[in-house]
Tab-separated table of C-alpha atoms in Angstrom:
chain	number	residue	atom	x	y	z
X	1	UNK	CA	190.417	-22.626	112.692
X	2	UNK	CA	187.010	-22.513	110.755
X	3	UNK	CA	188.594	-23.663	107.568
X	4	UNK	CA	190.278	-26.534	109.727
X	5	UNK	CA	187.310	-27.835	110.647
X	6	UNK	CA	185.070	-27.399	107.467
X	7	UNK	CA	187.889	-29.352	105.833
X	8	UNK	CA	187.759	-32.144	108.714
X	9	UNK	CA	184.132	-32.306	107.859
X	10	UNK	CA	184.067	-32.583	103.982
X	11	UNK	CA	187.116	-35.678	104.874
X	12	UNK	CA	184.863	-37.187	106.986
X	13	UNK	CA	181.846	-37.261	104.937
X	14	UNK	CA	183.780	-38.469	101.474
X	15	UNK	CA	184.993	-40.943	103.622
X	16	UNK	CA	181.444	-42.202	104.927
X	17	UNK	CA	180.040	-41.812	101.178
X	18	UNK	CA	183.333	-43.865	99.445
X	19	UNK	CA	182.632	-46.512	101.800
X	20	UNK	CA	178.725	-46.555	101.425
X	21	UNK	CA	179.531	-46.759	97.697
X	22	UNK	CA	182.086	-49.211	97.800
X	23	UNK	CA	179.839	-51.827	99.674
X	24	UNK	CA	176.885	-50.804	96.813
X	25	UNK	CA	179.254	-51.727	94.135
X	26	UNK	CA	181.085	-54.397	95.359
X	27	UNK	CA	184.304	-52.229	95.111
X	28	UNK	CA	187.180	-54.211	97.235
X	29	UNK	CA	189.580	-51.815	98.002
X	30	UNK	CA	186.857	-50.027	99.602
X	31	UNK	CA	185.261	-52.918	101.588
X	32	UNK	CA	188.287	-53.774	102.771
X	33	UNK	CA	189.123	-50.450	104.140
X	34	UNK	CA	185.678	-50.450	105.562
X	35	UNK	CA	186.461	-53.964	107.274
X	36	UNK	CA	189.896	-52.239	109.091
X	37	UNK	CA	187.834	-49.530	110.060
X	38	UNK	CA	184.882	-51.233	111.687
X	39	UNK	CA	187.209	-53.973	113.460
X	40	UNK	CA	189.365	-51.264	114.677
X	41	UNK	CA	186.155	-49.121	115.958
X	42	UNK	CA	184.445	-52.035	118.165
X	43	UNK	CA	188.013	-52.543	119.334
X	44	UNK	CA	188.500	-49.672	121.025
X	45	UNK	CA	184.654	-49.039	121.714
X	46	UNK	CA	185.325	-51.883	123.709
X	47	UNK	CA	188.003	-50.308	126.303
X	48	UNK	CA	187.363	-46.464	126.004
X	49	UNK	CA	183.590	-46.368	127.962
X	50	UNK	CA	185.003	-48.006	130.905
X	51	UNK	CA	188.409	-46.193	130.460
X	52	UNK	CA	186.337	-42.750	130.648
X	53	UNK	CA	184.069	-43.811	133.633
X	54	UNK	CA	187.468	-44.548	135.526
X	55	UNK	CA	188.326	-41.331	134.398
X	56	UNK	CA	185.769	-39.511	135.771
X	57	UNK	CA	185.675	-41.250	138.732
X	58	UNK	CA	189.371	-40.647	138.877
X	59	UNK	CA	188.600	-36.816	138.426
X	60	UNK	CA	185.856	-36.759	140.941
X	61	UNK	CA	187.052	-38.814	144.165
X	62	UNK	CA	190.997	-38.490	143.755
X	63	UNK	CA	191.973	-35.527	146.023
X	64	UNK	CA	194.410	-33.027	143.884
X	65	UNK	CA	196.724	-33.752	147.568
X	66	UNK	CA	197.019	-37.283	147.184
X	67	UNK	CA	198.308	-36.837	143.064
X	68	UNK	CA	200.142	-33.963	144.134
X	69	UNK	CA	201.990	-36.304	147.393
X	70	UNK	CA	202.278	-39.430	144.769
X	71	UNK	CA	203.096	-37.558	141.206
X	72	UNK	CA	203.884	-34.307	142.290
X	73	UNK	CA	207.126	-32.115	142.442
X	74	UNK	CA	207.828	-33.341	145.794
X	75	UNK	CA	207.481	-37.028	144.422
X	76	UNK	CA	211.379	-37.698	143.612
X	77	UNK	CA	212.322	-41.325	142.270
X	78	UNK	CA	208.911	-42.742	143.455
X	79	UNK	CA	206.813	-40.884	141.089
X	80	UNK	CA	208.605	-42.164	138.604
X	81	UNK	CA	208.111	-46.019	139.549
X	82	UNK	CA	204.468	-45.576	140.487
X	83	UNK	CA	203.783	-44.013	136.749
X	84	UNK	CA	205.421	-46.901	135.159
X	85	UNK	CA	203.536	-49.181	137.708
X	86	UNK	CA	200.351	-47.468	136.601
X	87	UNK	CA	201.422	-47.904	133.023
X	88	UNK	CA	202.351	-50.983	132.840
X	89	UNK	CA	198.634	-51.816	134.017
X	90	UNK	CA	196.986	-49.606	131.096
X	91	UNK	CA	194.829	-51.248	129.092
X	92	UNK	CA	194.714	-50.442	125.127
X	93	UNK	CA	197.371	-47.944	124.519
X	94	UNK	CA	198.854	-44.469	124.109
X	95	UNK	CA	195.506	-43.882	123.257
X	96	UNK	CA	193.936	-44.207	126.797
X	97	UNK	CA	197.041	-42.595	128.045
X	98	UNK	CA	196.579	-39.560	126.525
X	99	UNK	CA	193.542	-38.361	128.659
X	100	UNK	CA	195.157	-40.304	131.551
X	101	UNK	CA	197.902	-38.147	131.685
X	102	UNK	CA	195.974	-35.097	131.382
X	103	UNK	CA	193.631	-35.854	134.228
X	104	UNK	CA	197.122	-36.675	136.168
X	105	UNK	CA	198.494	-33.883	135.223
X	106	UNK	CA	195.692	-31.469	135.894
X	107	UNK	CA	195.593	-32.718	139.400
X	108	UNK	CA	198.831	-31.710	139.928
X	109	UNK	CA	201.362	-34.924	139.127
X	110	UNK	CA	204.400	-33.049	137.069
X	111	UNK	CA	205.353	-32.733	133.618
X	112	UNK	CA	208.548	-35.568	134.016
X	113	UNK	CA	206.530	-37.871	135.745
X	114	UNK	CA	203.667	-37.552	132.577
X	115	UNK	CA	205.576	-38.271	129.946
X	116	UNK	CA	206.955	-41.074	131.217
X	117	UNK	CA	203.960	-42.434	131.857
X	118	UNK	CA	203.012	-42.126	128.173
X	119	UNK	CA	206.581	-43.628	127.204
X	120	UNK	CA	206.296	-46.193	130.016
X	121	UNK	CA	202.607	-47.315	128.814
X	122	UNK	CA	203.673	-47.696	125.440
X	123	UNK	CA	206.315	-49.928	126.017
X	124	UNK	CA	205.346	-51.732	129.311
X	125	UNK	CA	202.169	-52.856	129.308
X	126	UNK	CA	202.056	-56.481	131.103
X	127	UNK	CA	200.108	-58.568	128.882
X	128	UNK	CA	201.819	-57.237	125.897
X	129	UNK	CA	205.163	-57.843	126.941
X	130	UNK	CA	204.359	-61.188	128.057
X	131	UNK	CA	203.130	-61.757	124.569
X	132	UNK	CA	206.279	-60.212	123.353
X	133	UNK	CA	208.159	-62.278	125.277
X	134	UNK	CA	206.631	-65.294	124.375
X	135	UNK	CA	207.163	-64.696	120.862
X	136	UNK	CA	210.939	-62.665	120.530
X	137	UNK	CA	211.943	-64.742	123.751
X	138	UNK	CA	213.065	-63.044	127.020
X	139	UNK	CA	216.553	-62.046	126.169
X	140	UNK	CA	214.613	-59.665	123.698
X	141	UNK	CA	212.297	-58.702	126.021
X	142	UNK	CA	214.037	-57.641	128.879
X	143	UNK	CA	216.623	-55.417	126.736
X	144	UNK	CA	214.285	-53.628	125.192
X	145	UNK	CA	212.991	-52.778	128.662
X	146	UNK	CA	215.736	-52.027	130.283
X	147	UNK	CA	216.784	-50.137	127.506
X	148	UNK	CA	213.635	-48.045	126.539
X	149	UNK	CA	212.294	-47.484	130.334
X	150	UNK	CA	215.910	-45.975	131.467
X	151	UNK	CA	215.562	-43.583	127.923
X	152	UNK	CA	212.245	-42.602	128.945
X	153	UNK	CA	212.949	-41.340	132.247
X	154	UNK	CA	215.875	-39.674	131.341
X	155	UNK	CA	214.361	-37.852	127.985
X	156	UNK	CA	210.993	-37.035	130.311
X	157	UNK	CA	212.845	-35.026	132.472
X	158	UNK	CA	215.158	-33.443	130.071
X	159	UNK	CA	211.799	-32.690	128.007
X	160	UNK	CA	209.955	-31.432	130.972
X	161	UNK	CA	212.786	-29.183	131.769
X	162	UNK	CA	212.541	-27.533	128.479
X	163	UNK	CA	208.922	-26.768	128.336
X	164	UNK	CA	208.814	-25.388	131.664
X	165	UNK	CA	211.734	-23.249	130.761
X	166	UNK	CA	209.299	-22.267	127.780
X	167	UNK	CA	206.430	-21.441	130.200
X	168	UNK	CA	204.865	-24.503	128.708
X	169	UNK	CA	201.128	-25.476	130.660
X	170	UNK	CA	198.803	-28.775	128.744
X	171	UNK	CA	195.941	-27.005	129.794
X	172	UNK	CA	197.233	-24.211	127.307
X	173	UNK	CA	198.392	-26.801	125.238
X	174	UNK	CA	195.305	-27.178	122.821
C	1	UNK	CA	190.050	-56.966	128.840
C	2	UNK	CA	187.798	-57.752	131.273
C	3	UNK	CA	189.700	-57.308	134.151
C	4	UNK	CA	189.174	-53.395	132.735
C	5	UNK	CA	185.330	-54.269	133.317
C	6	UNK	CA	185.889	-56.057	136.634
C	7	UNK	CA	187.495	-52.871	138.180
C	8	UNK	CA	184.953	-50.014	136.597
C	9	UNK	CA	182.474	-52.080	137.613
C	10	UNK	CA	183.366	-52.388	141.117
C	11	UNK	CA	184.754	-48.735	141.305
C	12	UNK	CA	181.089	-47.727	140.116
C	13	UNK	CA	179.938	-49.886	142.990
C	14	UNK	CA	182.026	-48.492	145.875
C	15	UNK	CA	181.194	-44.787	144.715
C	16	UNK	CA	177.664	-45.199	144.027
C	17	UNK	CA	177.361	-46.792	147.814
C	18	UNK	CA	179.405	-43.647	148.821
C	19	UNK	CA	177.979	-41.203	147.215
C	20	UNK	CA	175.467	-41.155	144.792
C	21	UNK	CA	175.251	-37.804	143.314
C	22	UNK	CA	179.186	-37.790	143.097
C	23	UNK	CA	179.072	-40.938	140.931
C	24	UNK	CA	176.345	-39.521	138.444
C	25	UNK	CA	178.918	-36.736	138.583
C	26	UNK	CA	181.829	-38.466	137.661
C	27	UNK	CA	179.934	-41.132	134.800
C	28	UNK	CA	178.833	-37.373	133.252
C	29	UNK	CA	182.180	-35.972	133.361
C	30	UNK	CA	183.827	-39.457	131.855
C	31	UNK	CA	180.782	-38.942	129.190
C	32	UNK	CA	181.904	-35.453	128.475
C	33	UNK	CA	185.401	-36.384	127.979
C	34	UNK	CA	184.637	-39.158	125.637
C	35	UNK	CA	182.604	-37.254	123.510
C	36	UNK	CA	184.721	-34.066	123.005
C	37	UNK	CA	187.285	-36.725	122.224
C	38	UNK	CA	185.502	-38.684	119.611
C	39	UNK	CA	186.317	-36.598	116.553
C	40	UNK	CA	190.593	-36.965	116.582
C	41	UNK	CA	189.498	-40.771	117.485
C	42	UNK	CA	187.302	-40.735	114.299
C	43	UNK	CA	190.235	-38.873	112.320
C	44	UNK	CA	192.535	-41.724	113.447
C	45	UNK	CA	190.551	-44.399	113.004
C	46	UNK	CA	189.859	-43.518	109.375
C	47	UNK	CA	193.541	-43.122	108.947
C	48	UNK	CA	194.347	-46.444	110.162
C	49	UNK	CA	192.097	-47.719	108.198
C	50	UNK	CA	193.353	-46.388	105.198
C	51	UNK	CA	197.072	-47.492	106.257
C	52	UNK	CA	196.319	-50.661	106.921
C	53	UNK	CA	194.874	-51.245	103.317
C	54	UNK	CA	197.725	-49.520	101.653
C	55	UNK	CA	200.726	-51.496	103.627
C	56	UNK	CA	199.100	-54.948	104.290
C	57	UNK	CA	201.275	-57.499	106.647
C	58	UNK	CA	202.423	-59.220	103.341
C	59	UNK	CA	204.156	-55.586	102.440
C	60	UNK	CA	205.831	-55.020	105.606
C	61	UNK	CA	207.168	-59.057	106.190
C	62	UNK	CA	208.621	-58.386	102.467
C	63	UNK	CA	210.193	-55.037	102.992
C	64	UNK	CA	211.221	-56.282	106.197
C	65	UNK	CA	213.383	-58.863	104.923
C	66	UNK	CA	214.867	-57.659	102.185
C	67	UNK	CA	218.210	-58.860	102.059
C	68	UNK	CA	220.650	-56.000	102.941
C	69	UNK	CA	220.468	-55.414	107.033
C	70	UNK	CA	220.433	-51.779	106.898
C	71	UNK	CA	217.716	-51.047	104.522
C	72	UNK	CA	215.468	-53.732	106.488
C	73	UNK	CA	216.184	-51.586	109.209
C	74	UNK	CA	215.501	-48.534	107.841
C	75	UNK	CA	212.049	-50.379	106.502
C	76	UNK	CA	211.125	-51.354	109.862
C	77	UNK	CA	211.339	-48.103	111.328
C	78	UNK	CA	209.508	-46.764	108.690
C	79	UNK	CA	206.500	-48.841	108.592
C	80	UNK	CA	206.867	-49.204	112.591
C	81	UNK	CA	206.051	-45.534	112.775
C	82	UNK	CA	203.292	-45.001	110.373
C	83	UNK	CA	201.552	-48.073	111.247
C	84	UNK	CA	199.389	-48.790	114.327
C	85	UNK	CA	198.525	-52.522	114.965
C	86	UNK	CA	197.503	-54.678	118.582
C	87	UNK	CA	200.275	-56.300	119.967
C	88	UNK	CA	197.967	-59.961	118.777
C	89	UNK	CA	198.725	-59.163	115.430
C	90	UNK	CA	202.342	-57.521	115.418
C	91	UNK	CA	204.247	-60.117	117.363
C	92	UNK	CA	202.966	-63.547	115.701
C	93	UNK	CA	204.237	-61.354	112.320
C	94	UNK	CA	207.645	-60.673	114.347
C	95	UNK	CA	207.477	-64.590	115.415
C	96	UNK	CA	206.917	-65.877	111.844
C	97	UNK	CA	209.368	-63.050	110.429
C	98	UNK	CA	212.075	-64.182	113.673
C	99	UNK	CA	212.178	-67.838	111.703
C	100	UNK	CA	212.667	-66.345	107.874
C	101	UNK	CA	215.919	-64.846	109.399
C	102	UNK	CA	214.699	-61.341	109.820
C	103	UNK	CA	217.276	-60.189	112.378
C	104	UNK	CA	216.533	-59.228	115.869
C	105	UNK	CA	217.441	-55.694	115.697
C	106	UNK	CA	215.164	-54.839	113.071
C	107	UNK	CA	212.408	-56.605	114.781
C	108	UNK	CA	213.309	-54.789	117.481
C	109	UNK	CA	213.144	-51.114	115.558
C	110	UNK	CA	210.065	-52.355	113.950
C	111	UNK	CA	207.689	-53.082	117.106
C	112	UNK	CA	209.288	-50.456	119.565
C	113	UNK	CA	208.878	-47.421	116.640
C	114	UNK	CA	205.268	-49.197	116.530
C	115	UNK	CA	204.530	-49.006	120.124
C	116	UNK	CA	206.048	-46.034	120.827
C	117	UNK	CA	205.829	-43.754	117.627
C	118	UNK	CA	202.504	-42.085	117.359
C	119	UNK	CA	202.102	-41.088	113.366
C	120	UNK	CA	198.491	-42.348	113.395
C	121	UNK	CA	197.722	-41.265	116.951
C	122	UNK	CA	198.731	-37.417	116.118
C	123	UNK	CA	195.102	-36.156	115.846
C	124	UNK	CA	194.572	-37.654	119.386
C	125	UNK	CA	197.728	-36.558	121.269
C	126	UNK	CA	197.360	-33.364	119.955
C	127	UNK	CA	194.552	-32.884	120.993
C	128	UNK	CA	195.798	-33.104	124.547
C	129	UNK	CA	199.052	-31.705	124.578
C	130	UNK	CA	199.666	-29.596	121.367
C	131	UNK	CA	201.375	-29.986	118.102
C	132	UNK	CA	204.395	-29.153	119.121
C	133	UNK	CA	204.579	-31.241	122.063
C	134	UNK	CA	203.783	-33.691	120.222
C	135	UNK	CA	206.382	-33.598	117.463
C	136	UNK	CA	209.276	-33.487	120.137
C	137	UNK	CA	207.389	-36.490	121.809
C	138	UNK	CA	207.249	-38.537	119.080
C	139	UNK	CA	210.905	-37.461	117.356
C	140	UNK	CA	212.170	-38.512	121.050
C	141	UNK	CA	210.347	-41.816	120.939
C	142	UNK	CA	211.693	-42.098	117.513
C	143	UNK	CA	215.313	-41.995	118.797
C	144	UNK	CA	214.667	-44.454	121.701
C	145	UNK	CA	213.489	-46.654	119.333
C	146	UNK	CA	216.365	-46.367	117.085
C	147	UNK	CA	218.637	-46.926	120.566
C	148	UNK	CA	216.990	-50.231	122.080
C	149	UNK	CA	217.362	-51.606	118.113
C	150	UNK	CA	220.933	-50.601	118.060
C	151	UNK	CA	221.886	-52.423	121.810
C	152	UNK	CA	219.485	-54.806	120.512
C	153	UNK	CA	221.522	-55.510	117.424
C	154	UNK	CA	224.988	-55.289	119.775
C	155	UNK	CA	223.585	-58.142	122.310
C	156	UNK	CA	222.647	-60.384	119.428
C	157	UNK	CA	225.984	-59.971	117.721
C	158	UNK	CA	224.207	-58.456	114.233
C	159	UNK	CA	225.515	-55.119	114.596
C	160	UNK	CA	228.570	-55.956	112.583
């Protein structure tokens, strides 16, 4: 684990320094490395502070009942359409979903109903399928929902059978 | 965008005139979260960035439409999976790519493996879930992918 992380570290930091000498020396491959980097950093600076308040608020006021009543084992077929509701509203990507599931999911909504979340927020997010739409036309559009929702339901729960076969838990996970 | 403002900002509101030391609470606990979440998102980000460099828009749209089917399909899924890119950038390239006569099935594999096909987002998910978890998550995406292309290809009469 040490090791891991010292060589995370000395990546990091020959990154920072190749990119500091890049813009010295007018090196392009560098700059322009630097340029995908910093547009892709105030990108999602813009969406993850609010996304984390929410979060926390999420954690804080949201009783581990009402998760467990909506998301929960005893959810059936309407956990399943109120994740993909919730992920088609999702703003950025899989990764805000990530910690969304796992406060979901520590508050008791179940493993089937998590993953497809994450599948469903990928692929259904409303203003980027109205973009995709709008560019691949509907016909494209609405198979690739139909298709790719239906698959993600039906792999979730085959997936979420599995790892709790395996004793699986995401708070063990890390 | 800002509709994601609109609501944290009137969520904040509400629970602040509910309960003040619960919101302080909750903005510390979102704060926690964030930070202990920053390194993976630093590992990614310098990982896109490096991608991005290395398979510019010019190298996908030309491996994309090469001129046998099946290798542009393999190509798509490909670069589909170990790219990351906002939807404002990867659909005006399907659009533009649409009118050179790239087929629809391997625009199809190309922006569901990119949606749905974490490579890049790895050191994030993870972080969350587990390796392994992740592997089976993403080599399941990977077939869905692979599916919607393939009914894809069958409604638009390309298959064959």
């Amino acid at each position: 684990m040490k090791k891991n992380k010292a060589i995370k570290i000395i990546g990091i930091s020959s990154y920072i320094i190749f990119l500091i000498l890049s813009y010295i020396f007018n090196f392009n491959p560098g700059k322009k490395i630097g340029n995908n980097f910093f547009i892709f950093s105030i990108d999602m600076l813009k969406i993850l502070p609010p996304a984390f308040i929410l979060i926390g608020l999420f954690e804080i006021w949201v009783k581990r009942e009402t998760v467990e009543k909506h998301f929960g084992e005893a959810s059936g077929i309407k956990g399943y359409i109120l994740a993909i509701l919730l992920a088609s509203t999702t703003v950025g990507g899989l990764y805000v979903a990530f910690p969304v599931a796992y406060s979901l999911n520590s508050k008791g909504a179940k493993l089937s109903v998590i993953f497809t979340y994450i599948g469903a927020s990928a692929i259904c997010r409303i203003p980027m399928t109205i973009f995709e739409a709008s560019f691949l036309g509907i016909k494209f559009t609405s198979i690739r929902l139909i298709v790719s929702i239906s698959l993600v339901i039906i792999t979730s729960i085959f997936l979420s059978n599995y790892l709790t076969k395996k004793g699986y838990n995401i708070t063990e996970g890390k | 965008m800002y509709f994601l403002y609109i609501i944290t900002g009137l969520a904040l509101i509400a629970s602040f005139i509910a309960d003040k030391k619960k919101t302080f609470k909750a903005i510390k606990m979102g704060y926690k979260k964030f930070v202990n979440i920053l390194p993976p998102f630093l590992i990614m980000l310098i990982l896109v960035s490096v991608i991005l460099f290395l398979v510019p828009d010019r190298v996908i749209s030309n491996y994309l439409g090469v001129s046998h089917k099946f290798y542009g399909f393999l190509f798509a899924i490909f670069f589909g999976s170990i790219t990351l890119m906002p939807g404002f950038i990867a659909y005006p390239l399907c659009g533009i790519l649409l009118q050179k006569g790239v087929p629809y099935m391997t625009l199809s594999a190309f922006s569901t493996t990119l949606m749905m096909v974490g490579i890049l987002t790895f050191p994030i998910e993870k972080e969350y879930f587990g390796t392994k978890v992740t592997i089976i998550r993403n080599l399941i995406s990977l077939g869905i992918a692979i599916a919607v292309a393939l009914v894809t290809g069958i409604f638009f009469n390309e298959l064959f």
